[in-house]
């Protein structure tokens, strides 16, 4: 089991006072009995028992980009509120012990002034490498069973009692696994992966590899060739920790080909794919020339003109794309500034 340092030894500010996320982590770890859990979750015990015994989820599917369907389980309102509260404190604790190689599902408080954990930071590690290996973990959340979550809660990482561990497991799993759509699933998957991350980090250090993980997306890079033997050993480590590589999403690419990490180009510097830039330019051009209504109709492939909500969704999406360009290329980048200027003229 991953060895976790004494939380009281975590970094303190210059006055020797624990920071907010560290105090929140201690608050979470202090749960010793059901009454404390109820007060912590701000939920009466009779209602907590009802939710635990009969959790309610709304199930629907979304189409994956490359075909197939993803099953989403959205918790009902009160359960979602509880899970959001749990997520807040779980995030605080994970931030205290987070491996530097992990960049996904991590919230950094603004007061830490650390590098943000996002796909840009994840990609920067692999910039300019001669060889790159991408491995995707298959069915990430559904592959984590409820028994593994309970084992996590009773492990030295949390050291919860059997009663508290069982309650938290039932509050965060559905149909005996982590549900895709629950607020707590991403951060719990990070905790479950602590041992995997540690073993991959040690393996990579021994074999001159750079390694990062963004959710279920694992990236390895090196200026030395990544042999089949190395790849097989990495896959074996993944299997040993209860996960399965998605063989359809295992890629080994040299610097002579387009290398991507979480959708970003990293051959020379972190950059956005030209296809994405072209798509944004097309959306801006269509909006300028034909108006938001026509551009939204074309973008969503609608038979009838879009309603107000669909037009607002189009505007929000276009704004998000442009802000992402600024995040990746920088706010002083001329491409970003031109796009932002055109967007402002369209909207205002």
Short mmCIF file of C-alpha atoms in Angstrom, two decimals:
data_model
loop_
_atom_site.label_atom_id
_atom_site.label_comp_id
_atom_site.label_asym_id
_atom_site.label_seq_id
_atom_site.Cartn_x
_atom_site.Cartn_y
_atom_site.Cartn_z
CA UNK A 1 0.00 0.00 0.00
CA UNK A 2 1.16 3.50 -0.82
CA UNK A 3 2.89 5.00 2.22
CA UNK A 4 1.34 8.33 3.19
CA UNK A 5 3.31 10.79 5.34
CA UNK A 6 1.85 12.17 8.55
CA UNK A 7 -0.58 14.87 7.45
CA UNK A 8 0.58 17.08 10.31
CA UNK A 9 3.98 17.24 8.61
CA UNK A 10 2.59 18.77 5.42
CA UNK A 11 3.94 22.10 4.28
CA UNK A 12 3.01 25.06 6.43
CA UNK A 13 3.09 28.74 5.66
CA UNK A 14 5.75 31.03 7.11
CA UNK A 15 3.78 31.39 10.34
CA UNK A 16 3.75 27.63 10.86
CA UNK A 17 -0.01 27.36 10.28
CA UNK A 18 -1.60 24.61 8.23
CA UNK A 19 -3.15 25.87 5.00
CA UNK A 20 -6.86 25.65 4.27
CA UNK A 21 -6.73 22.46 2.18
CA UNK A 22 -4.60 20.76 4.85
CA UNK A 23 -7.12 21.67 7.54
CA UNK A 24 -9.91 20.35 5.32
CA UNK A 25 -7.97 17.12 4.85
CA UNK A 26 -7.66 16.73 8.63
CA UNK A 27 -11.39 17.38 8.96
CA UNK A 28 -12.12 14.55 6.53
CA UNK A 29 -9.73 12.13 8.23
CA UNK A 30 -11.29 12.82 11.64
CA UNK A 31 -14.51 10.95 10.78
CA UNK A 32 -14.73 8.24 13.44
CA UNK A 33 -18.42 7.36 13.80
CA UNK A 34 -21.79 7.68 11.99
CA UNK A 35 -22.84 10.78 13.92
CA UNK A 36 -19.66 12.61 12.92
CA UNK A 37 -20.27 11.53 9.33
CA UNK A 38 -23.82 12.93 9.42
CA UNK A 39 -22.61 16.26 10.80
CA UNK A 40 -19.80 16.31 8.24
CA UNK A 41 -22.25 15.71 5.38
CA UNK A 42 -24.84 18.06 6.92
CA UNK A 43 -27.45 15.32 6.51
CA UNK A 44 -29.75 13.75 9.18
CA UNK A 45 -28.95 10.11 9.87
CA UNK A 46 -32.41 8.87 8.83
CA UNK A 47 -32.05 10.52 5.43
CA UNK A 48 -28.46 9.35 5.02
CA UNK A 49 -29.61 5.77 5.65
CA UNK A 50 -32.36 6.21 3.05
CA UNK A 51 -29.88 7.44 0.43
CA UNK A 52 -27.40 4.66 1.22
CA UNK A 53 -30.06 1.95 1.01
CA UNK A 54 -31.80 3.33 -2.08
CA UNK A 55 -29.49 5.56 -4.13
CA UNK A 56 -31.20 7.20 -7.08
CA UNK A 57 -29.44 7.84 -10.38
CA UNK A 58 -30.66 9.04 -13.75
CA UNK A 59 -29.11 6.98 -16.53
CA UNK A 60 -28.48 8.17 -20.08
CA UNK A 61 -25.92 7.66 -22.86
CA UNK A 62 -23.70 9.94 -24.89
CA UNK A 63 -22.01 9.06 -28.16
CA UNK A 64 -18.21 8.79 -28.09
CA UNK A 65 -16.19 10.70 -30.70
CA UNK A 66 -14.86 7.50 -32.23
CA UNK A 67 -18.09 5.55 -32.06
CA UNK A 68 -19.78 3.59 -29.32
CA UNK A 69 -21.68 4.86 -26.30
CA UNK A 70 -20.70 6.06 -22.86
CA UNK A 71 -23.16 5.33 -20.05
CA UNK A 72 -23.68 8.23 -17.66
CA UNK A 73 -25.19 7.82 -14.20
CA UNK A 74 -26.25 11.17 -12.74
CA UNK A 75 -27.08 11.09 -9.01
CA UNK A 76 -30.32 12.66 -7.84
CA UNK A 77 -30.20 16.12 -6.30
CA UNK A 78 -29.59 15.34 -2.61
CA UNK A 79 -27.10 12.54 -3.30
CA UNK A 80 -25.27 14.82 -5.72
CA UNK A 81 -25.06 17.50 -3.03
CA UNK A 82 -23.50 14.99 -0.63
CA UNK A 83 -21.06 13.79 -3.29
CA UNK A 84 -20.04 17.37 -4.12
CA UNK A 85 -19.30 18.01 -0.46
CA UNK A 86 -17.27 14.81 -0.25
CA UNK A 87 -15.44 15.73 -3.43
CA UNK A 88 -14.41 19.10 -1.96
CA UNK A 89 -12.71 17.44 1.01
CA UNK A 90 -11.31 14.52 -0.98
CA UNK A 91 -9.74 17.04 -3.36
CA UNK A 92 -8.18 18.85 -0.42
CA UNK A 93 -6.63 15.66 0.92
CA UNK A 94 -5.41 14.45 -2.47
CA UNK A 95 -3.71 17.79 -3.02
CA UNK A 96 -1.62 17.08 0.08
CA UNK A 97 -0.28 13.79 -1.29
CA UNK A 98 -0.60 14.18 -5.07
CA UNK A 99 2.21 12.71 -7.23
CA UNK A 100 3.75 15.37 -9.48
CA UNK A 101 3.08 13.15 -12.50
CA UNK A 102 -0.71 13.46 -12.15
CA UNK A 103 -2.47 16.36 -13.90
CA UNK A 104 -6.11 15.33 -14.28
CA UNK A 105 -9.02 15.73 -11.84
CA UNK A 106 -6.95 17.97 -9.55
CA UNK A 107 -8.13 21.33 -8.21
CA UNK A 108 -5.37 23.69 -7.10
CA UNK A 109 -6.41 26.49 -4.70
CA UNK A 110 -5.34 29.89 -5.97
CA UNK A 111 -3.37 30.61 -2.81
CA UNK A 112 -0.84 27.84 -3.52
CA UNK A 113 0.63 29.65 -6.54
CA UNK A 114 1.63 26.32 -8.06
CA UNK A 115 1.55 25.23 -11.67
CA UNK A 116 -2.02 24.39 -12.54
CA UNK A 117 -2.82 20.77 -13.21
CA UNK A 118 -4.33 20.78 -16.67
CA UNK A 119 -3.76 19.30 -20.11
CA UNK A 120 -1.21 22.01 -20.95
CA UNK A 121 0.97 21.21 -17.93
CA UNK A 122 0.51 17.52 -18.70
CA UNK A 123 1.71 18.01 -22.28
CA UNK A 124 4.67 20.28 -21.48
CA UNK A 125 6.55 17.40 -19.84
CA UNK A 126 6.78 15.60 -23.19
CA UNK A 127 7.73 18.49 -25.46
CA UNK A 128 10.48 17.84 -27.99
CA UNK A 129 11.03 14.15 -27.17
CA UNK A 130 12.20 11.78 -29.92
CA UNK A 131 9.81 9.00 -28.95
CA UNK A 132 6.38 8.99 -27.33
CA UNK A 133 4.05 6.26 -26.09
CA UNK A 134 0.36 6.90 -25.39
CA UNK A 135 -1.71 4.34 -23.48
CA UNK A 136 -5.39 4.71 -22.62
CA UNK A 137 -6.94 2.75 -19.74
CA UNK A 138 -10.05 0.86 -20.84
CA UNK A 139 -13.42 1.64 -19.18
CA UNK A 140 -11.66 3.65 -16.47
CA UNK A 141 -14.40 4.38 -13.92
CA UNK A 142 -16.48 1.18 -14.45
CA UNK A 143 -13.31 -0.91 -14.06
CA UNK A 144 -12.97 0.26 -10.43
CA UNK A 145 -15.25 -1.99 -8.32
CA UNK A 146 -16.91 -0.96 -5.07
CA UNK A 147 -14.80 -3.45 -3.11
CA UNK A 148 -11.70 -1.56 -4.23
CA UNK A 149 -13.17 1.73 -2.99
CA UNK A 150 -13.95 0.17 0.39
CA UNK A 151 -10.42 -1.24 0.56
CA UNK A 152 -9.12 2.27 -0.17
CA UNK A 153 -11.15 3.80 2.67
CA UNK A 154 -9.94 1.18 5.19
CA UNK A 155 -6.32 1.38 4.00
CA UNK A 156 -3.60 3.45 5.77
CA UNK A 157 -4.39 6.27 3.34
CA UNK A 158 -7.69 6.97 5.12
CA UNK A 159 -7.75 4.48 8.00
CA UNK A 160 -11.53 4.72 8.33
CA UNK A 161 -13.47 2.21 10.41
CA UNK A 162 -15.38 -0.58 8.66
CA UNK A 163 -18.66 1.25 9.30
CA UNK A 164 -17.52 4.61 7.90
CA UNK A 165 -15.76 2.95 4.94
CA UNK A 166 -18.89 1.01 4.05
CA UNK A 167 -21.10 4.11 4.24
CA UNK A 168 -18.74 6.17 2.08
CA UNK A 169 -18.44 3.35 -0.43
CA UNK A 170 -22.21 3.06 -0.77
CA UNK A 171 -22.48 6.83 -1.15
CA UNK A 172 -19.95 6.96 -3.99
CA UNK A 173 -20.54 3.74 -5.97
CA UNK A 174 -23.48 2.43 -7.94
CA UNK A 175 -24.14 -1.07 -9.24
CA UNK A 176 -20.92 -2.11 -7.45
CA UNK A 177 -18.59 0.25 -9.32
CA UNK A 178 -17.59 3.88 -9.72
CA UNK A 179 -20.35 5.56 -11.74
CA UNK A 180 -19.43 7.81 -14.62
CA UNK A 181 -21.29 11.03 -13.81
CA UNK A 182 -20.87 11.12 -10.03
CA UNK A 183 -18.89 14.14 -8.72
CA UNK A 184 -16.73 11.87 -6.54
CA UNK A 185 -15.67 9.34 -9.19
CA UNK A 186 -12.76 11.36 -10.70
CA UNK A 187 -11.00 12.11 -7.42
CA UNK A 188 -11.56 8.58 -6.07
CA UNK A 189 -10.00 7.17 -9.23
CA UNK A 190 -6.92 9.30 -8.48
CA UNK A 191 -6.68 7.82 -4.98
CA UNK A 192 -7.09 4.30 -6.37
CA UNK A 193 -4.25 4.97 -8.84
CA UNK A 194 -1.74 6.07 -6.17
CA UNK A 195 0.07 2.72 -6.22
CA UNK A 196 -0.02 2.49 -10.02
CA UNK A 197 1.37 6.00 -10.32
CA UNK A 198 4.16 5.22 -7.85
CA UNK A 199 5.18 1.99 -9.63
CA UNK A 200 5.10 3.64 -13.06
CA UNK A 201 7.15 6.56 -11.74
CA UNK A 202 9.82 4.22 -10.35
CA UNK A 203 9.86 2.14 -13.52
CA UNK A 204 10.23 5.22 -15.70
CA UNK A 205 13.07 6.61 -13.61
CA UNK A 206 14.93 3.33 -14.02
CA UNK A 207 14.39 3.35 -17.78
CA UNK A 208 14.99 7.04 -18.64
CA UNK A 209 11.34 7.75 -19.40
CA UNK A 210 9.17 10.78 -18.65
CA UNK A 211 5.71 9.84 -17.39
CA UNK A 212 2.43 11.69 -16.77
CA UNK A 213 -1.15 10.61 -16.22
CA UNK A 214 -4.22 12.66 -17.04
CA UNK A 215 -7.21 10.61 -15.84
CA UNK A 216 -7.13 7.44 -17.97
CA UNK A 217 -4.58 8.86 -20.43
CA UNK A 218 -1.00 7.72 -19.75
CA UNK A 219 1.92 9.25 -21.64
CA UNK A 220 5.55 8.12 -21.72
CA UNK A 221 8.34 9.85 -23.62
CA UNK A 222 12.09 9.57 -24.08
CA UNK A 223 14.95 10.54 -26.36
CA UNK A 224 15.83 6.83 -26.41
CA UNK A 225 13.81 4.31 -28.39
CA UNK A 226 10.90 2.80 -26.42
CA UNK A 227 11.25 -0.92 -27.13
CA UNK A 228 8.50 -3.56 -27.24
CA UNK A 229 10.01 -5.02 -24.08
CA UNK A 230 9.50 -1.71 -22.26
CA UNK A 231 5.94 -1.43 -23.56
CA UNK A 232 5.10 -4.95 -22.41
CA UNK A 233 6.51 -4.25 -18.94
CA UNK A 234 4.39 -1.07 -18.69
CA UNK A 235 1.30 -3.00 -19.74
CA UNK A 236 2.11 -5.68 -17.18
CA UNK A 237 2.31 -3.03 -14.43
CA UNK A 238 -1.07 -1.67 -15.53
CA UNK A 239 -2.60 -5.17 -15.41
CA UNK A 240 -1.11 -5.86 -11.98
CA UNK A 241 -2.94 -2.83 -10.61
CA UNK A 242 -6.32 -3.97 -11.88
CA UNK A 243 -6.56 -1.93 -15.08
CA UNK A 244 -6.55 -2.90 -18.74
CA UNK A 245 -4.91 -0.95 -21.58
CA UNK A 246 -7.22 -0.09 -24.45
CA UNK A 247 -5.26 -1.70 -27.27
CA UNK A 248 -7.06 0.50 -29.80
CA UNK A 249 -5.52 3.54 -28.12
CA UNK A 250 -1.90 2.47 -27.73
CA UNK A 251 0.34 4.62 -29.93
CA UNK A 252 4.11 4.79 -30.28
CA UNK A 253 5.29 7.74 -32.37
CA UNK A 254 8.63 9.24 -33.24
CA UNK A 255 9.42 12.93 -33.64
CA UNK A 256 9.03 12.48 -37.41
CA UNK A 257 5.27 12.12 -36.89
CA UNK A 258 2.68 14.29 -35.17
CA UNK A 259 2.98 13.63 -31.44
CA UNK A 260 -0.03 14.49 -29.31
CA UNK A 261 -0.68 14.47 -25.57
CA UNK A 262 -4.29 14.88 -24.42
CA UNK A 263 -5.08 16.40 -27.81
CA UNK A 264 -2.19 18.89 -27.90
CA UNK A 265 0.74 18.86 -30.32
CA UNK A 266 4.12 18.56 -28.53
CA UNK A 267 6.71 17.97 -31.28
CA UNK A 268 8.44 21.33 -30.77
CA UNK A 269 6.24 23.15 -28.26
CA UNK A 270 2.79 22.70 -26.81
CA UNK A 271 0.36 23.78 -29.49
CA UNK A 272 -3.17 23.29 -30.76
CA UNK A 273 -3.86 21.04 -33.70
CA UNK A 274 -4.35 22.95 -36.97
CA UNK A 275 -7.68 21.19 -37.51
CA UNK A 276 -8.98 22.71 -34.27
CA UNK A 277 -7.79 26.20 -35.24
CA UNK A 278 -9.41 25.78 -38.65
CA UNK A 279 -12.67 24.75 -37.00
CA UNK A 280 -12.68 27.83 -34.76
CA UNK A 281 -11.92 30.13 -37.71
CA UNK A 282 -14.80 28.55 -39.65
CA UNK A 283 -17.21 29.13 -36.75
CA UNK A 284 -16.11 32.76 -36.47
CA UNK A 285 -16.35 33.34 -40.23
CA UNK A 286 -19.81 31.78 -40.43
CA UNK A 287 -21.02 33.85 -37.46
CA UNK A 288 -19.65 37.10 -38.94
CA UNK A 289 -20.99 36.51 -42.43
CA UNK A 290 -24.31 34.78 -41.76
CA UNK A 291 -25.15 35.50 -38.12
CA UNK A 292 -25.25 33.41 -34.95
CA UNK A 293 -28.51 31.65 -35.82
CA UNK A 294 -27.28 30.28 -39.16
CA UNK A 295 -23.82 29.44 -37.79
CA UNK A 296 -25.35 27.53 -34.86
CA UNK A 297 -27.72 25.65 -37.16
CA UNK A 298 -24.81 24.60 -39.37
CA UNK A 299 -22.57 23.74 -36.40
CA UNK A 300 -25.15 21.46 -34.76
CA UNK A 301 -26.39 20.05 -38.10
CA UNK A 302 -29.97 21.11 -37.30
CA UNK A 303 -32.85 20.74 -39.75
CA UNK A 304 -34.74 23.67 -38.23
CA UNK A 305 -33.37 27.01 -37.03
CA UNK A 306 -31.91 26.77 -33.49
CA UNK A 307 -33.83 28.05 -30.50
CA UNK A 308 -32.40 30.60 -28.06
CA UNK A 309 -30.86 27.92 -25.82
CA UNK A 310 -29.06 26.28 -28.74
CA UNK A 311 -27.72 29.64 -29.93
CA UNK A 312 -26.41 30.38 -26.43
CA UNK A 313 -24.76 26.95 -26.34
CA UNK A 314 -23.05 27.72 -29.64
CA UNK A 315 -21.78 31.07 -28.31
CA UNK A 316 -20.58 29.45 -25.08
CA UNK A 317 -18.79 26.70 -27.00
CA UNK A 318 -17.09 29.14 -29.38
CA UNK A 319 -15.98 31.29 -26.45
CA UNK A 320 -14.61 28.19 -24.73
CA UNK A 321 -12.63 27.18 -27.81
CA UNK A 322 -11.10 30.65 -28.10
CA UNK A 323 -10.23 30.82 -24.39
CA UNK A 324 -8.53 27.44 -24.73
CA UNK A 325 -6.38 28.85 -27.54
CA UNK A 326 -5.35 31.62 -25.15
CA UNK A 327 -4.59 29.10 -22.41
CA UNK A 328 -2.34 27.03 -24.68
CA UNK A 329 -0.69 29.70 -26.83
CA UNK A 330 -0.78 32.58 -24.34
CA UNK A 331 -2.95 35.69 -24.15
CA UNK A 332 -0.38 37.74 -26.10
CA UNK A 333 -0.45 35.32 -29.02
CA UNK A 334 -1.64 37.11 -32.22
CA UNK A 335 -3.87 34.20 -33.28
CA UNK A 336 -5.67 34.24 -29.93
CA UNK A 337 -6.00 38.03 -29.93
CA UNK A 338 -7.43 38.05 -33.45
CA UNK A 339 -9.97 35.36 -32.57
CA UNK A 340 -10.92 37.07 -29.32
CA UNK A 341 -11.37 40.37 -31.17
CA UNK A 342 -13.62 38.82 -33.81
CA UNK A 343 -15.69 37.10 -31.13
CA UNK A 344 -16.14 40.38 -29.27
CA UNK A 345 -17.36 42.11 -32.43
CA UNK A 346 -19.86 39.31 -33.11
CA UNK A 347 -21.31 39.29 -29.59
CA UNK A 348 -21.16 43.00 -28.74
#
